[in-house]
XYZ file of C-alpha atoms in Angstrom:
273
model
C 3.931 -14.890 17.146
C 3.126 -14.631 21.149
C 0.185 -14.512 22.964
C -1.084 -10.844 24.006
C -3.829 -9.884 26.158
C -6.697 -8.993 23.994
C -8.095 -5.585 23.945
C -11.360 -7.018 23.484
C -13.536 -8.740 25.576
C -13.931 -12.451 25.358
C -16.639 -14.507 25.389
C -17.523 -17.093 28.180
C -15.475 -19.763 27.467
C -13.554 -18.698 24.835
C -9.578 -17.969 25.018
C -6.747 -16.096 22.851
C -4.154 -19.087 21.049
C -2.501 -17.103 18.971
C -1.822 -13.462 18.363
C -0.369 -11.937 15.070
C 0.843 -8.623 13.365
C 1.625 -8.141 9.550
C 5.739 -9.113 9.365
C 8.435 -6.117 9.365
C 8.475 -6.543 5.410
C 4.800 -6.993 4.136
C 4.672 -3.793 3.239
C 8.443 -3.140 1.729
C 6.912 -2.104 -1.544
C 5.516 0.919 0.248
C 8.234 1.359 2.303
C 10.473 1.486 -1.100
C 8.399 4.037 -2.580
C 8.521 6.458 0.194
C 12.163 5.888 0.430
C 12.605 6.386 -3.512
C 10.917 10.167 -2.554
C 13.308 11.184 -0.175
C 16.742 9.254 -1.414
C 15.343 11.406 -4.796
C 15.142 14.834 -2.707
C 18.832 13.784 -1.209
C 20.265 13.465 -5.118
C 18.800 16.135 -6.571
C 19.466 18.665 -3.518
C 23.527 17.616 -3.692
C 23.785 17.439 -7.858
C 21.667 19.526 -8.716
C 24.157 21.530 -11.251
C 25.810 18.227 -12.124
C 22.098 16.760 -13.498
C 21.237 20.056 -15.144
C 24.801 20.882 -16.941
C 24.125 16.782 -18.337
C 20.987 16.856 -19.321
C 21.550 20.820 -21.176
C 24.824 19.119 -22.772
C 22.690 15.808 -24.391
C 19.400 17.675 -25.341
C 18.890 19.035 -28.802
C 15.826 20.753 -27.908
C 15.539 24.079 -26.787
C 12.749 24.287 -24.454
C 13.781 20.904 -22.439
C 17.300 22.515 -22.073
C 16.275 25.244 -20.600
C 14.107 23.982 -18.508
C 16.249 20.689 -17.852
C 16.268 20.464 -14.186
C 12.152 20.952 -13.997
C 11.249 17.965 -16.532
C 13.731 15.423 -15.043
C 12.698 16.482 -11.306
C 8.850 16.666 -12.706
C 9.729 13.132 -14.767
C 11.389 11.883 -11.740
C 8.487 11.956 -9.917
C 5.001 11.888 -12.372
C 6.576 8.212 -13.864
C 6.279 6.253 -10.135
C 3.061 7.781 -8.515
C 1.271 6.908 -11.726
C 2.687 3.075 -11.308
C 1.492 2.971 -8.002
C -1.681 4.432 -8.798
C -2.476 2.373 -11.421
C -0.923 -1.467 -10.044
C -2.369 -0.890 -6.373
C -5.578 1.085 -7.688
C -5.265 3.842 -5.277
C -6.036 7.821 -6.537
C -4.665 8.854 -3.036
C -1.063 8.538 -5.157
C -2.283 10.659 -7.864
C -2.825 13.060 -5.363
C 0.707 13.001 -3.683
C 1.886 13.558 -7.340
C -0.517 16.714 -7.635
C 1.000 18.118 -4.366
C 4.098 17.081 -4.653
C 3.646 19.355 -7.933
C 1.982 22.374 -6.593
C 4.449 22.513 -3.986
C 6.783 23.129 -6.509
C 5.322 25.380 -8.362
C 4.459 27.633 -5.405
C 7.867 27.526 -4.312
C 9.047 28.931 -8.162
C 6.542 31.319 -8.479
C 5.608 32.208 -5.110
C 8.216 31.513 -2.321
C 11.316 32.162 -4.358
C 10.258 35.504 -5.744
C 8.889 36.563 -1.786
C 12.167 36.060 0.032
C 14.518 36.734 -2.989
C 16.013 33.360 -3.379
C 18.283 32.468 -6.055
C 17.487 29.754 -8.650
C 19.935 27.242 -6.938
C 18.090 27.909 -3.485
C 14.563 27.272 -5.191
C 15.619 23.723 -6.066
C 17.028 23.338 -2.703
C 13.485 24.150 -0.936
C 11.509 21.544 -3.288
C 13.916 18.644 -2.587
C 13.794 19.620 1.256
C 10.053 18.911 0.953
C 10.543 15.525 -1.302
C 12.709 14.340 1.982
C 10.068 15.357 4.187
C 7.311 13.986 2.101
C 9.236 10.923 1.987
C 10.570 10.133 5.251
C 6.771 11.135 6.682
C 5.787 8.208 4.312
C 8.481 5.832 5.838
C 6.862 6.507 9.334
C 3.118 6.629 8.120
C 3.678 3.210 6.280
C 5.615 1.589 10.052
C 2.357 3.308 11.999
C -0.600 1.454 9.442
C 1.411 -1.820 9.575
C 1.731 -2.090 13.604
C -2.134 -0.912 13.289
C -3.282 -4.270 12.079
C -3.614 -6.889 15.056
C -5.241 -10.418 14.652
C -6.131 -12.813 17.296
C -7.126 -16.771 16.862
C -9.472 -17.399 19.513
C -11.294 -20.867 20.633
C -13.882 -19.259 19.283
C -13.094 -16.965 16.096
C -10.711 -14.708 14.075
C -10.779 -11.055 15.330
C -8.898 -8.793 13.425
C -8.189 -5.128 14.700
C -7.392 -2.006 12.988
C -5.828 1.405 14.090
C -5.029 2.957 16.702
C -7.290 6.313 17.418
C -10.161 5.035 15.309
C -10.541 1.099 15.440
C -12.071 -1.235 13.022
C -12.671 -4.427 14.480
C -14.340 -7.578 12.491
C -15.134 -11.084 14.140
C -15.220 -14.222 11.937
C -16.840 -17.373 13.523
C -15.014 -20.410 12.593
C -18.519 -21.961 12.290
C -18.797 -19.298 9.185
C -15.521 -20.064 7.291
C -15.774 -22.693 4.508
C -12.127 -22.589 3.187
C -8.812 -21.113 4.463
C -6.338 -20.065 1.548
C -2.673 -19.454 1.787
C -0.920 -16.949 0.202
C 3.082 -16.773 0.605
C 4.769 -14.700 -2.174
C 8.867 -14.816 -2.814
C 9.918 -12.935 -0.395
C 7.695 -14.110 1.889
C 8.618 -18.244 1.025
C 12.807 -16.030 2.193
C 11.574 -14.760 5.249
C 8.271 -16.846 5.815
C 5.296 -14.851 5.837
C 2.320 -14.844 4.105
C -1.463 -14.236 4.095
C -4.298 -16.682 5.353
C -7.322 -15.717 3.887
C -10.769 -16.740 5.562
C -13.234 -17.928 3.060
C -16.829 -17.741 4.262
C -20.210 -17.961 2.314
C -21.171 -14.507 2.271
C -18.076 -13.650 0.265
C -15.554 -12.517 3.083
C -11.885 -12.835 1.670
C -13.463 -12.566 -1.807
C -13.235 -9.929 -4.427
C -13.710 -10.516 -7.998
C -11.739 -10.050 -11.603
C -13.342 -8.721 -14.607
C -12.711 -8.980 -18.772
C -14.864 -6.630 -20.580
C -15.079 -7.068 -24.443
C -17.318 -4.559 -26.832
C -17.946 -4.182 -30.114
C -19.835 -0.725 -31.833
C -20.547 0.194 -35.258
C -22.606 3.265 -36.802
C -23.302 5.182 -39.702
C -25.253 8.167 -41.307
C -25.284 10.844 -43.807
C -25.599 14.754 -42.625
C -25.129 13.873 -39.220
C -28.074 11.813 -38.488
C -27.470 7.476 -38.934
C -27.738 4.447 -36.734
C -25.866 2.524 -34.542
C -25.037 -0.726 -32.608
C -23.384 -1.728 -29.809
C -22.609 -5.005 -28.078
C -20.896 -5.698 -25.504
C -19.833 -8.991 -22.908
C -18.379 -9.436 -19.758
C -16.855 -12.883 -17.668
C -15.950 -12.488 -14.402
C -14.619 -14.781 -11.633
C -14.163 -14.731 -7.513
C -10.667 -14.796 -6.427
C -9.404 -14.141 -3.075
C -8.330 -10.685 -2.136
C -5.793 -9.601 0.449
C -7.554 -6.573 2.055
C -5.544 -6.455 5.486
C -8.988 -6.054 8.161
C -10.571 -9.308 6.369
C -7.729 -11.868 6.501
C -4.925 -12.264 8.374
C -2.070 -10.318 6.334
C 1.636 -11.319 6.011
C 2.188 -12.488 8.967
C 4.900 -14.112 11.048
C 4.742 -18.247 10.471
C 1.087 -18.272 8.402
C 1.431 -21.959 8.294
C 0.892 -21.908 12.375
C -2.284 -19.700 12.095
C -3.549 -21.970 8.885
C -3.131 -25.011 11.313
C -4.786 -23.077 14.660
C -7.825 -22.026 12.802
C -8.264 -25.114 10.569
C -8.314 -27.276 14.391
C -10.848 -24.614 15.772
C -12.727 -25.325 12.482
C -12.250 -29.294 12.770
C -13.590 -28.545 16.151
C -16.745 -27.649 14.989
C -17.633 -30.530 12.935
C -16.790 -32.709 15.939
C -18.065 -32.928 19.646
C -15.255 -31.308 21.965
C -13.836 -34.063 24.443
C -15.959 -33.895 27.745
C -18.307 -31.637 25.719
């Protein structure tokens, strides 16, 4: 971490200790999924015939060995997007897959037939636009990770997002009851982690839910009764959204310690104060 000349203005008195960026690998996982896209565009454009001629050769069934090359380049790609939707709770995936589908589809029916391409160029135009799907993933994943900046003043925790259209949230120190570290395996290799600001109002908070039901119902001739019951526990844990806490960063431990002596500070008079 170095110090960096805040893009916000400070308040009398108060000065910028620390300044911090999520590390070069917070976000691998993202990084690895966009690079899974186009490394999958780069195999399937150079073996294409070599995939199709194995999978027609293995499968009994007639329809998937005719149509070999579409379900494991359809496969290929359904099978992740649906992970990542589903672990990182994000539809915008679901949508990639949907284009990602379309495209290809439009280039069969559409594209191919219009300029009179050949099967084997067909399959070269939809893993062209996996690579460039994928690669402009690499570089919109690099662009929302430098987006995130976080300064630990004297005074607060500002934390910055973007870079046409900025988000910008202020934490007091005076308004955090708890600081939590988070450092994960690879961040414990190359030291990062998350320090998450726990205030009263919930920042840094998010919560998990179990949902249990039970129904039952009966009825002759279509008419009957029913019941249903149903329970719910939940409980607060603290959630790494990147504009509310300070997010894989570079030596957390050092941030942990600055704001928990700006927040010692506070219970204390200042010398000369």
């Amino acid at each position: 971490m170095s110090s960096a000349r805040p893009p916000f203005s400070l308040l009398d008195g108060e000065e910028v200790i620390l300044y911090a960026r999520p590390h070069p690998f917070s976000m691998l996982g993202l990084m690895a999924f966009w690079l899974y896209i186009a490394v999958l565009g780069v195999v399937f454009f150079l073996f294409y015939p070599e995939i199709t001629a194995a999978i027609k050769d293995k499968v009994k069934f007639d329809f998937i060995a005719n149509h070999a090359y579409g379900v494991i380049w359809t496969v290929s790609i359904l099978l992740p997007l649906l992970i990542m939707a589903i672990f990182r709770i994000n539809f915008g995936y679901v949508i990639v897959l949907l284009l990602l589908l379309a495209g290809r589809f439009l280039i069969w029916w559409k594209v191919r037939e219009a300029l009179g391409f050949s099967e084997d160029a067909h399959s070269h135009l939809e893993n062209v636009m996996l690579l460039a799907v994928g690669l402009v993933g690499v570089v919109g994943v690099e662009i929302f990770r430098r987006g995130h900046r976080y300064y630990l003043t004297t005074h607060r925790i500002v934390a910055r997002f973007g870079a046409l259209k900025i988000t910008e949230r202020s934490t007091l120190y005076s308004k955090i009851d708890d600081l939590m570290l988070q450092k994960g395996m690879l961040g414990k290799i190359f030291n990062f982690g998350t320090v998450i600001p726990i205030t009263s109002t919930g920042l840094g908070m998010g919560q998990d839910m179990a949902i249990a039901g039970a129904a039952a119902g009966g009825g002759k001739g279509g008419a009957g009764a029913g019941f249903f019951a149903a329970g719910a526990k939940g409980k607060n844990v603290p959630r790494e959204l990147s504009i509310y806490v300070l997010y894989r960063i570079k030596n957390p431990e050092r941030a942990r310690d600055v704001a928990l002596e700006e927040m010692s500070a506070r219970e204390r008079p200042r010398a000369g104060g």
